[in-house]
PDB file of C-alpha atoms and ligand atoms in Angstrom:
ATOM      1  CA  MET A 890      14.858  23.291 -41.434  1.00 40.00           C
ATOM      2  CA  LEU A 891      17.690  25.703 -40.813  1.00 42.00           C
ATOM      3  CA  ARG A 892      18.939  25.543 -37.215  1.00 42.00           C
ATOM      4  CA  ARG A 893      20.468  28.561 -35.674  1.00 47.00           C
ATOM      5  CA  LYS A 894      23.761  27.972 -33.968  1.00 46.00           C
ATOM      6  CA  ALA A 895      23.770  28.205 -30.169  1.00 50.00           C
ATOM      7  CA  ASP A 896      24.330  31.790 -29.311  1.00 56.00           C
ATOM      8  CA  TRP A 897      26.276  31.134 -26.102  1.00 57.00           C
ATOM      9  CA  ALA A 898      27.676  34.690 -26.248  1.00 48.00           C
ATOM     10  CA  LYS A 899      24.298  35.918 -25.230  1.00 61.00           C
ATOM     11  CA  ALA A 900      24.608  34.061 -21.975  1.00 58.00           C
ATOM     12  CA  ILE A 901      25.739  37.142 -20.139  1.00 66.00           C
ATOM     13  CA  GLY A 902      24.133  37.798 -16.767  1.00 83.00           C
ATOM     14  CA  TRP A 903      23.843  34.098 -16.014  1.00 89.00           C
ATOM     15  CA  THR A 904      24.398  33.223 -12.324  1.00 92.00           C
ATOM     16  CA  ASP A 905      27.303  31.159 -11.189  1.00 93.00           C
ATOM     17  CA  GLU A 906      25.109  28.076 -10.800  1.00 96.00           C
ATOM     18  CA  GLU A 907      23.844  28.533 -14.323  1.00 95.00           C
ATOM     19  CA  LYS A 908      27.380  29.076 -15.663  1.00 93.00           C
ATOM     20  CA  LYS A 909      28.479  25.752 -14.015  1.00 95.00           C
ATOM     21  CA  LEU A 910      25.638  23.975 -15.802  1.00 96.00           C
ATOM     22  CA  LEU A 911      26.422  25.749 -19.054  1.00 94.00           C
ATOM     23  CA  ALA A 912      30.016  24.513 -18.789  1.00 94.00           C
ATOM     24  CA  LEU A 913      28.699  20.910 -18.611  1.00 96.00           C
ATOM     25  CA  LEU A 914      26.562  21.244 -21.754  1.00 95.00           C
ATOM     26  CA  ASP A 915      27.817  19.755 -24.964  1.00 95.00           C
ATOM     27  CA  ARG A 916      26.838  22.352 -27.552  1.00 89.00           C
ATOM     28  CA  SER A 917      26.727  19.823 -30.338  1.00 93.00           C
ATOM     29  CA  ARG A 918      24.102  17.743 -28.496  1.00 95.00           C
ATOM     30  CA  VAL A 919      21.449  20.231 -27.396  1.00 97.00           C
ATOM     31  CA  PRO A 920      18.071  18.668 -28.079  1.00 98.00           C
ATOM     32  CA  VAL A 921      16.468  19.751 -31.272  1.00 98.00           C
ATOM     33  CA  HIS A 922      12.869  19.571 -29.940  1.00 98.00           C
ATOM     34  CA  VAL A 923      11.879  20.226 -26.333  1.00 98.00           C
ATOM     35  CA  ALA A 924       8.204  19.869 -25.179  1.00 99.00           C
ATOM     36  CA  ILE A 925       6.900  21.369 -21.927  1.00 99.00           C
ATOM     37  CA  ILE A 926       3.678  20.800 -19.935  1.00 98.00           C
ATOM     38  CA  MET A 927       3.328  24.101 -18.188  1.00 98.00           C
ATOM     39  CA  ASP A 928       1.660  22.875 -15.022  1.00 98.00           C
ATOM     40  CA  GLY A 929       1.206  24.150 -11.486  1.00 98.00           C
ATOM     41  CA  ASN A 930      -0.085  27.760 -12.061  1.00 98.00           C
ATOM     42  CA  GLY A 931      -3.192  27.169  -9.892  1.00 98.00           C
ATOM     43  CA  ARG A 932      -1.120  25.596  -7.019  1.00 98.00           C
ATOM     44  CA  TRP A 933       1.339  28.465  -7.218  1.00 98.00           C
ATOM     45  CA  ALA A 934      -1.435  30.970  -6.810  1.00 98.00           C
ATOM     46  CA  ARG A 935      -3.220  29.029  -4.105  1.00 98.00           C
ATOM     47  CA  SER A 936      -0.065  28.756  -2.005  1.00 98.00           C
ATOM     48  CA  ARG A 937       0.054  32.496  -1.966  1.00 98.00           C
ATOM     49  CA  GLY A 938      -3.643  32.903  -1.172  1.00 98.00           C
ATOM     50  CA  LEU A 939      -4.185  34.434  -4.672  1.00 98.00           C
ATOM     51  CA  PRO A 940      -6.793  33.761  -7.332  1.00 97.00           C
ATOM     52  CA  ARG A 941      -5.711  31.260 -10.032  1.00 97.00           C
ATOM     53  CA  GLY A 942      -5.285  33.973 -12.641  1.00 98.00           C
ATOM     54  CA  PHE A 943      -2.204  35.255 -10.818  1.00 98.00           C
ATOM     55  CA  GLY A 944      -0.569  31.904 -11.355  1.00 98.00           C
ATOM     56  CA  HIS A 945      -1.289  31.962 -15.093  1.00 98.00           C
ATOM     57  CA  ARG A 946       0.113  35.552 -15.299  1.00 98.00           C
ATOM     58  CA  ALA A 947       3.271  34.396 -13.508  1.00 98.00           C
ATOM     59  CA  GLY A 948       3.363  31.446 -15.834  1.00 98.00           C
ATOM     60  CA  VAL A 949       3.639  33.769 -18.796  1.00 98.00           C
ATOM     61  CA  GLU A 950       6.839  35.237 -17.308  1.00 98.00           C
ATOM     62  CA  SER A 951       8.296  31.696 -17.055  1.00 98.00           C
ATOM     63  CA  LEU A 952       7.387  31.173 -20.679  1.00 98.00           C
ATOM     64  CA  ARG A 953       9.130  34.377 -21.726  1.00 97.00           C
ATOM     65  CA  GLU A 954      12.319  33.377 -19.881  1.00 96.00           C
ATOM     66  CA  VAL A 955      12.303  29.792 -21.200  1.00 97.00           C
ATOM     67  CA  VAL A 956      11.695  30.967 -24.798  1.00 97.00           C
ATOM     68  CA  ARG A 957      14.520  33.392 -24.547  1.00 95.00           C
ATOM     69  CA  ALA A 958      16.916  30.847 -23.042  1.00 95.00           C
ATOM     70  CA  SER A 959      15.932  28.144 -25.531  1.00 97.00           C
ATOM     71  CA  SER A 960      16.672  30.462 -28.372  1.00 95.00           C
ATOM     72  CA  ASP A 961      19.992  31.492 -26.870  1.00 93.00           C
ATOM     73  CA  LEU A 962      20.992  27.878 -26.223  1.00 94.00           C
ATOM     74  CA  GLY A 963      20.235  26.804 -29.850  1.00 94.00           C
ATOM     75  CA  ILE A 964      17.255  24.596 -29.192  1.00 97.00           C
ATOM     76  CA  GLY A 965      15.473  24.119 -32.532  1.00 98.00           C
ATOM     77  CA  MET A 966      11.877  23.971 -31.406  1.00 98.00           C
ATOM     78  CA  LEU A 967       9.810  24.296 -28.255  1.00 98.00           C
ATOM     79  CA  THR A 968       6.297  22.915 -28.037  1.00 99.00           C
ATOM     80  CA  VAL A 969       4.422  24.136 -24.933  1.00 99.00           C
ATOM     81  CA  TYR A 970       1.069  22.953 -23.720  1.00 98.00           C
ATOM     82  CA  ALA A 971      -0.846  26.214 -23.234  1.00 98.00           C
ATOM     83  CA  PHE A 972      -4.500  25.103 -23.429  1.00 98.00           C
ATOM     84  CA  SER A 973      -5.898  21.593 -23.756  1.00 98.00           C
ATOM     85  CA  THR A 974      -9.107  20.387 -25.263  1.00 98.00           C
ATOM     86  CA  GLU A 975     -10.148  19.590 -21.658  1.00 97.00           C
ATOM     87  CA  ASN A 976      -9.392  23.065 -20.306  1.00 98.00           C
ATOM     88  CA  TRP A 977     -12.789  24.293 -21.646  1.00 98.00           C
ATOM     89  CA  ARG A 978     -14.246  22.621 -18.524  1.00 98.00           C
ATOM     90  CA  ARG A 979     -12.742  25.310 -16.304  1.00 97.00           C
ATOM     91  CA  PRO A 980     -14.833  28.311 -15.229  1.00 97.00           C
ATOM     92  CA  SER A 981     -15.478  30.686 -18.128  1.00 97.00           C
ATOM     93  CA  GLU A 982     -13.581  33.516 -16.352  1.00 97.00           C
ATOM     94  CA  GLU A 983     -10.457  31.405 -16.206  1.00 98.00           C
ATOM     95  CA  VAL A 984     -10.761  30.323 -19.876  1.00 98.00           C
ATOM     96  CA  GLY A 985     -11.273  33.938 -20.806  1.00 98.00           C
ATOM     97  CA  LEU A 986      -8.266  35.046 -18.819  1.00 98.00           C
ATOM     98  CA  LEU A 987      -6.062  32.428 -20.490  1.00 98.00           C
ATOM     99  CA  MET A 988      -7.275  33.546 -23.900  1.00 98.00           C
ATOM    100  CA  ASN A 989      -6.562  37.176 -23.043  1.00 98.00           C
ATOM    101  CA  LEU A 990      -3.138  36.212 -21.765  1.00 98.00           C
ATOM    102  CA  LEU A 991      -2.394  34.532 -25.040  1.00 98.00           C
ATOM    103  CA  VAL A 992      -3.367  37.603 -27.100  1.00 98.00           C
ATOM    104  CA  GLU A 993      -1.465  39.890 -24.703  1.00 98.00           C
ATOM    105  CA  TYR A 994       1.591  37.686 -24.926  1.00 98.00           C
ATOM    106  CA  LEU A 995       1.638  37.643 -28.657  1.00 98.00           C
ATOM    107  CA  ASN A 996       1.041  41.386 -28.991  1.00 98.00           C
ATOM    108  CA  ARG A 997       3.657  42.210 -26.386  1.00 98.00           C
ATOM    109  CA  GLU A 998       6.381  39.741 -27.382  1.00 97.00           C
ATOM    110  CA  MET A 999       6.234  39.534 -31.202  1.00 97.00           C
ATOM    111  CA  GLU A1000       8.693  42.296 -31.687  1.00 97.00           C
ATOM    112  CA  GLU A1001      11.336  40.766 -29.506  1.00 96.00           C
ATOM    113  CA  LEU A1002      10.557  37.226 -30.717  1.00 97.00           C
ATOM    114  CA  CYS A1003      11.109  38.394 -34.353  1.00 97.00           C
ATOM    115  CA  ALA A1004      14.295  40.280 -33.428  1.00 95.00           C
ATOM    116  CA  ASN A1005      15.595  36.919 -32.105  1.00 95.00           C
ATOM    117  CA  GLY A1006      14.460  34.969 -35.181  1.00 96.00           C
ATOM    118  CA  VAL A1007      11.722  33.097 -33.395  1.00 98.00           C
ATOM    119  CA  ARG A1008       8.987  31.585 -35.581  1.00 98.00           C
ATOM    120  CA  VAL A1009       5.538  31.242 -33.920  1.00 98.00           C
ATOM    121  CA  ASN A1010       3.235  28.422 -34.799  1.00 98.00           C
ATOM    122  CA  ALA A1011       0.210  26.753 -33.079  1.00 98.00           C
ATOM    123  CA  ILE A1012      -1.007  23.228 -33.014  1.00 98.00           C
ATOM    124  CA  GLY A1013      -4.533  21.986 -32.031  1.00 98.00           C
ATOM    125  CA  ARG A1014      -7.960  22.777 -33.072  1.00 98.00           C
ATOM    126  CA  THR A1015      -7.050  26.400 -33.174  1.00 98.00           C
ATOM    127  CA  ALA A1016      -9.968  27.479 -35.437  1.00 98.00           C
ATOM    128  CA  ASP A1017     -12.278  26.887 -32.430  1.00 98.00           C
ATOM    129  CA  LEU A1018     -10.495  29.355 -30.257  1.00 98.00           C
ATOM    130  CA  PRO A1019     -12.146  32.794 -29.585  1.00 98.00           C
ATOM    131  CA  PRO A1020     -11.821  35.115 -32.675  1.00 98.00           C
ATOM    132  CA  ALA A1021      -9.359  37.450 -31.002  1.00 98.00           C
ATOM    133  CA  ALA A1022      -7.022  34.514 -30.234  1.00 98.00           C
ATOM    134  CA  VAL A1023      -7.408  33.178 -33.814  1.00 98.00           C
ATOM    135  CA  LYS A1024      -6.550  36.622 -35.234  1.00 98.00           C
ATOM    136  CA  ALA A1025      -3.522  37.084 -32.954  1.00 98.00           C
ATOM    137  CA  LEU A1026      -2.189  33.695 -33.925  1.00 98.00           C
ATOM    138  CA  GLU A1027      -2.710  34.296 -37.630  1.00 98.00           C
ATOM    139  CA  TRP A1028      -0.922  37.618 -37.296  1.00 98.00           C
ATOM    140  CA  SER A1029       1.977  36.106 -35.353  1.00 98.00           C
ATOM    141  CA  ARG A1030       2.370  33.225 -37.716  1.00 98.00           C
ATOM    142  CA  ALA A1031       2.466  35.511 -40.746  1.00 98.00           C
ATOM    143  CA  LYS A1032       4.775  38.078 -39.100  1.00 98.00           C
ATOM    144  CA  SER A1033       7.310  35.399 -38.053  1.00 98.00           C
ATOM    145  CA  ALA A1034       6.970  33.061 -41.010  1.00 98.00           C
ATOM    146  CA  GLY A1035      10.352  33.865 -42.524  1.00 97.00           C
ATOM    147  CA  ASN A1036      12.269  33.531 -39.245  1.00 98.00           C
ATOM    148  CA  GLU A1037      14.844  30.786 -39.050  1.00 97.00           C
ATOM    149  CA  GLY A1038      15.606  30.508 -35.351  1.00 97.00           C
ATOM    150  CA  LEU A1039      13.688  28.756 -32.625  1.00 98.00           C
ATOM    151  CA  LEU A1040      10.216  27.414 -33.554  1.00 98.00           C
ATOM    152  CA  LEU A1041       7.765  28.288 -30.775  1.00 98.00           C
ATOM    153  CA  ASN A1042       4.916  25.813 -31.108  1.00 98.00           C
ATOM    154  CA  LEU A1043       1.952  26.707 -28.932  1.00 98.00           C
ATOM    155  CA  ALA A1044      -0.344  23.796 -28.267  1.00 98.00           C
ATOM    156  CA  LEU A1045      -3.799  25.417 -27.992  1.00 98.00           C
ATOM    157  CA  ASN A1046      -7.071  23.689 -27.829  1.00 98.00           C
ATOM    158  CA  TYR A1047      -4.814  20.715 -28.214  1.00 98.00           C
ATOM    159  CA  GLY A1048      -5.504  17.150 -27.275  1.00 98.00           C
ATOM    160  CA  GLY A1049      -3.404  14.080 -28.249  1.00 98.00           C
ATOM    161  CA  ARG A1050      -6.436  11.944 -28.888  1.00 98.00           C
ATOM    162  CA  ALA A1051      -8.186  14.698 -30.851  1.00 98.00           C
ATOM    163  CA  GLU A1052      -5.049  15.053 -32.910  1.00 98.00           C
ATOM    164  CA  ILE A1053      -5.080  11.308 -33.688  1.00 98.00           C
ATOM    165  CA  VAL A1054      -8.769  11.476 -34.542  1.00 98.00           C
ATOM    166  CA  ASP A1055      -8.162  14.438 -36.911  1.00 98.00           C
ATOM    167  CA  ALA A1056      -5.192  12.594 -38.529  1.00 98.00           C
ATOM    168  CA  VAL A1057      -7.259   9.431 -39.023  1.00 98.00           C
ATOM    169  CA  LYS A1058     -10.046  11.541 -40.632  1.00 98.00           C
ATOM    170  CA  GLY A1059      -7.499  13.148 -43.018  1.00 98.00           C
ATOM    171  CA  LEU A1060      -5.889   9.862 -43.798  1.00 98.00           C
ATOM    172  CA  VAL A1061      -9.125   7.968 -44.387  1.00 98.00           C
ATOM    173  CA  GLY A1062     -10.339  10.843 -46.545  1.00 98.00           C
ATOM    174  CA  ASP A1063      -7.256  10.573 -48.806  1.00 98.00           C
ATOM    175  CA  VAL A1064      -7.604   6.765 -49.011  1.00 98.00           C
ATOM    176  CA  VAL A1065     -11.229   7.112 -50.067  1.00 98.00           C
ATOM    177  CA  ALA A1066     -10.271   9.819 -52.577  1.00 98.00           C
ATOM    178  CA  GLY A1067      -7.671   7.453 -53.995  1.00 98.00           C
ATOM    179  CA  LYS A1068      -4.763   9.770 -53.012  1.00 98.00           C
ATOM    180  CA  LEU A1069      -3.230   7.155 -50.685  1.00 98.00           C
ATOM    181  CA  ALA A1070      -3.219   3.418 -51.123  1.00 98.00           C
ATOM    182  CA  PRO A1071      -4.031   1.381 -47.908  1.00 97.00           C
ATOM    183  CA  ASP A1072      -0.660  -0.420 -48.186  1.00 97.00           C
ATOM    184  CA  GLN A1073       1.091   2.993 -48.120  1.00 97.00           C
ATOM    185  CA  VAL A1074      -0.200   3.559 -44.556  1.00 98.00           C
ATOM    186  CA  ASP A1075       2.770   3.195 -42.275  1.00 98.00           C
ATOM    187  CA  GLU A1076       4.133   5.163 -39.271  1.00 98.00           C
ATOM    188  CA  LYS A1077       5.702   7.852 -41.486  1.00 97.00           C
ATOM    189  CA  ALA A1078       2.437   8.264 -43.417  1.00 98.00           C
ATOM    190  CA  VAL A1079       0.436   8.654 -40.153  1.00 98.00           C
ATOM    191  CA  GLY A1080       2.952  11.196 -38.952  1.00 98.00           C
ATOM    192  CA  ARG A1081       2.249  13.328 -42.017  1.00 98.00           C
ATOM    193  CA  TYR A1082      -1.394  13.727 -40.960  1.00 98.00           C
ATOM    194  CA  LEU A1083      -0.578  14.901 -37.420  1.00 98.00           C
ATOM    195  CA  TYR A1084      -0.525  18.543 -36.463  1.00 98.00           C
ATOM    196  CA  THR A1085       3.238  18.203 -36.020  1.00 98.00           C
ATOM    197  CA  THR A1086       3.786  17.131 -39.684  1.00 98.00           C
ATOM    198  CA  GLY A1087       7.314  17.829 -40.799  1.00 97.00           C
ATOM    199  CA  LEU A1088       8.647  18.251 -37.208  1.00 98.00           C
ATOM    200  CA  PRO A1089      10.877  15.704 -35.518  1.00 98.00           C
ATOM    201  CA  ASP A1090       9.490  14.029 -32.395  1.00 98.00           C
ATOM    202  CA  PRO A1091      10.448  15.832 -29.108  1.00 98.00           C
ATOM    203  CA  ASP A1092      13.838  14.695 -27.667  1.00 98.00           C
ATOM    204  CA  LEU A1093      12.951  15.932 -24.230  1.00 98.00           C
ATOM    205  CA  LEU A1094       9.639  16.433 -22.316  1.00 98.00           C
ATOM    206  CA  ILE A1095       9.761  18.640 -19.290  1.00 98.00           C
ATOM    207  CA  ARG A1096       6.924  18.366 -16.753  1.00 98.00           C
ATOM    208  CA  PRO A1097       6.909  20.706 -13.792  1.00 98.00           C
ATOM    209  CA  ALA A1098       4.641  20.580 -10.723  1.00 98.00           C
ATOM    210  CA  GLY A1099       5.228  16.953  -9.780  1.00 98.00           C
ATOM    211  CA  ASP A1100       2.417  15.152 -11.568  1.00 97.00           C
ATOM    212  CA  LEU A1101       3.406  11.906 -13.269  1.00 97.00           C
ATOM    213  CA  ARG A1102       1.176  11.743 -16.281  1.00 97.00           C
ATOM    214  CA  LEU A1103       1.005  12.775 -19.932  1.00 98.00           C
ATOM    215  CA  SER A1104      -2.308  14.638 -19.732  1.00 98.00           C
ATOM    216  CA  ASN A1105      -3.177  13.875 -23.335  1.00 98.00           C
ATOM    217  CA  PHE A1106      -0.137  15.666 -24.665  1.00 98.00           C
ATOM    218  CA  LEU A1107       1.620  14.527 -27.860  1.00 98.00           C
ATOM    219  CA  LEU A1108       0.602  10.903 -27.414  1.00 98.00           C
ATOM    220  CA  TRP A1109       2.038   9.704 -30.728  1.00 98.00           C
ATOM    221  CA  GLN A1110       5.129  11.907 -30.700  1.00 98.00           C
ATOM    222  CA  LEU A1111       6.399  11.102 -27.150  1.00 98.00           C
ATOM    223  CA  ALA A1112       6.959   7.418 -27.932  1.00 97.00           C
ATOM    224  CA  TYR A1113      10.793   7.587 -27.391  1.00 96.00           C
ATOM    225  CA  THR A1114      11.109  10.964 -25.749  1.00 98.00           C
ATOM    226  CA  GLU A1115      13.183  11.381 -22.545  1.00 98.00           C
ATOM    227  CA  PHE A1116      11.214  12.770 -19.604  1.00 98.00           C
ATOM    228  CA  TRP A1117      12.444  15.295 -17.110  1.00 98.00           C
ATOM    229  CA  LEU A1118      10.135  15.822 -14.185  1.00 98.00           C
ATOM    230  CA  THR A1119      10.456  18.339 -11.349  1.00 98.00           C
ATOM    231  CA  PRO A1120       8.240  19.358  -8.372  1.00 98.00           C
ATOM    232  CA  VAL A1121       8.964  23.042  -9.188  1.00 98.00           C
ATOM    233  CA  LEU A1122       5.725  24.814 -10.203  1.00 98.00           C
ATOM    234  CA  TRP A1123       5.710  26.332 -13.644  1.00 98.00           C
ATOM    235  CA  PRO A1124       5.549  29.946 -12.418  1.00 98.00           C
ATOM    236  CA  ASP A1125       8.792  29.221 -10.486  1.00 98.00           C
ATOM    237  CA  PHE A1126      10.415  27.561 -13.471  1.00 98.00           C
ATOM    238  CA  ARG A1127      13.415  29.471 -14.610  1.00 98.00           C
ATOM    239  CA  ARG A1128      16.264  28.969 -17.122  1.00 96.00           C
ATOM    240  CA  LEU A1129      18.280  27.359 -14.374  1.00 97.00           C
ATOM    241  CA  HIS A1130      15.709  24.480 -14.399  1.00 98.00           C
ATOM    242  CA  LEU A1131      15.903  24.332 -18.207  1.00 98.00           C
ATOM    243  CA  LEU A1132      19.670  24.042 -17.937  1.00 97.00           C
ATOM    244  CA  LYS A1133      19.408  21.225 -15.334  1.00 98.00           C
ATOM    245  CA  ALA A1134      16.969  19.388 -17.699  1.00 98.00           C
ATOM    246  CA  LEU A1135      19.399  19.759 -20.609  1.00 98.00           C
ATOM    247  CA  VAL A1136      22.448  18.552 -18.667  1.00 97.00           C
ATOM    248  CA  ASP A1137      20.458  15.568 -17.331  1.00 98.00           C
ATOM    249  CA  PHE A1138      19.199  14.874 -20.905  1.00 98.00           C
ATOM    250  CA  GLN A1139      22.728  14.733 -22.178  1.00 97.00           C
ATOM    251  CA  ARG A1140      23.649  12.082 -19.603  1.00 96.00           C
ATOM    252  CA  ARG A1141      20.977   9.687 -20.906  1.00 94.00           C
ATOM    253  CA  GLU A1142      21.602   6.913 -23.309  1.00 88.00           C
ATOM    254  CA  ARG A1143      18.872   6.913 -25.893  1.00 81.00           C
ATOM    255  CA  ARG A1144      18.307   3.452 -27.368  1.00 81.00           C
ATOM    256  CA  PHE A1145      14.967   3.759 -29.183  1.00 82.00           C
ATOM    257  CA  GLY A1146      14.263   0.173 -28.267  1.00 82.00           C
ATOM    258  CA  GLY A1147      17.679  -1.049 -29.345  1.00 82.00           C
ATOM    259  CA  LEU A1148      20.533  -2.436 -27.215  1.00 75.00           C
ATOM    260  CA  HIS A1149      22.739  -0.707 -24.731  1.00 71.00           C
ATOM    261  CA  ASN A1150      26.041   0.580 -26.110  1.00 66.00           C
ATOM    262  CA  PRO A1151      28.820  -1.895 -25.189  1.00 55.00           C
TER     263      PRO A1151
HETATM  264  C1  LIG B2654      -1.803  24.325 -16.027  1.00 82.02           C
HETATM  265  O1  LIG B2654      -1.814  24.808 -14.726  1.00 82.02           O
HETATM  266  C2  LIG B2654      -1.628  25.443 -16.961  1.00 82.02           C
HETATM  267  C3  LIG B2654      -2.563  25.848 -17.878  1.00 82.02           C
HETATM  268  C4  LIG B2654      -3.860  25.187 -18.011  1.00 82.02           C
HETATM  269  C5  LIG B2654      -2.294  26.966 -18.721  1.00 82.02           C
HETATM  270  C6  LIG B2654      -0.940  27.270 -19.083  1.00 82.02           C
HETATM  271  C7  LIG B2654      -0.830  28.597 -19.462  1.00 82.02           C
HETATM  272  C8  LIG B2654       0.168  29.476 -19.230  1.00 82.02           C
HETATM  273  C9  LIG B2654       1.389  29.150 -18.570  1.00 82.02           C
HETATM  274  C10 LIG B2654      -0.079  30.874 -19.634  1.00 82.02           C
HETATM  275  C11 LIG B2654       0.798  31.217 -20.722  1.00 82.02           C
HETATM  276  C12 LIG B2654       0.346  30.807 -22.039  1.00 82.02           C
HETATM  277  C13 LIG B2654       0.419  31.547 -23.107  1.00 82.02           C
HETATM  278  C14 LIG B2654       0.170  30.962 -24.461  1.00 82.02           C
HETATM  279  C15 LIG B2654       0.786  32.962 -23.078  1.00 82.02           C
HETATM  280  P1  LIG B2654      -3.009  24.564 -13.792  1.00 82.02           P
HETATM  281  O2  LIG B2654      -3.836  25.768 -13.827  1.00 82.02           O
HETATM  282  O3  LIG B2654      -3.685  23.247 -14.180  1.00 82.02           O
HETATM  283  O4  LIG B2654      -2.274  24.422 -12.387  1.00 82.02           O
HETATM  284  P2  LIG B2654      -2.722  23.488 -11.163  1.00 82.02           P
HETATM  285  O5  LIG B2654      -2.589  22.055 -11.666  1.00 82.02           O
HETATM  286  O6  LIG B2654      -1.747  23.825 -10.098  1.00 82.02           O
HETATM  287  O7  LIG B2654      -4.144  23.827 -10.786  1.00 82.02           O
END
């Protein structure tokens, strides 16, 4: 996959605090793949005495800013948890609003996303989303398919366990059909049956809103991912927080189960 070089020149209009963080960033070690659990929309709305939908709407603005900044900073791919397989349990009005926001976001943002070379993709059981969402996703995927900048991966009707179940079904089907020998089943082979086939595992997982759990997100892929947690609610999450996460990430020593560097 072709990675766009970090476009630091675009970092005009950054605040002094952001510029200080930017100066600490090593351009050659920006994470290739960042994953985000966009959490805290409901709490953000509640703290203002507003219905939950206001929190989701504000969350879309955070997404816009983070996508823009990720693209400018040369991050290769961003996987955001937008709707889980469990989110169907929410009131139908809230589910409907989230789906409308998705369609609205894609319709409104595609032009700018394409102008910035962003490629849109979705992971999850997306065929089971409402028809308008399926259509908007297909259109966005097709329209941005040739782009070579940031990959924006929207996790929709996504569940980590559902993904593993789907992968096992695909893999077992190929074994039964004689396309894959049982002794060819290894970690790499399993990875090829996941929704994220062909993508490197996330280097960094960002979880706003203070909860300390994975919430069924990328269960296989997060095995060696660095976590960055913040109490900031997603609608308040800005590029400043992304920069803080990136600087902190670059201070970590990743060992992947090996030894400390001497
Ligand atoms: C979790 O917050 C958030 C979600 C279930 C939805 C995330 C969706 C957005 C940020 C909207 C933008 C998405 C797209 C694709 C345009 P919560 O409601 O669980 O918050 P709470 O834990 O505070 O109640």
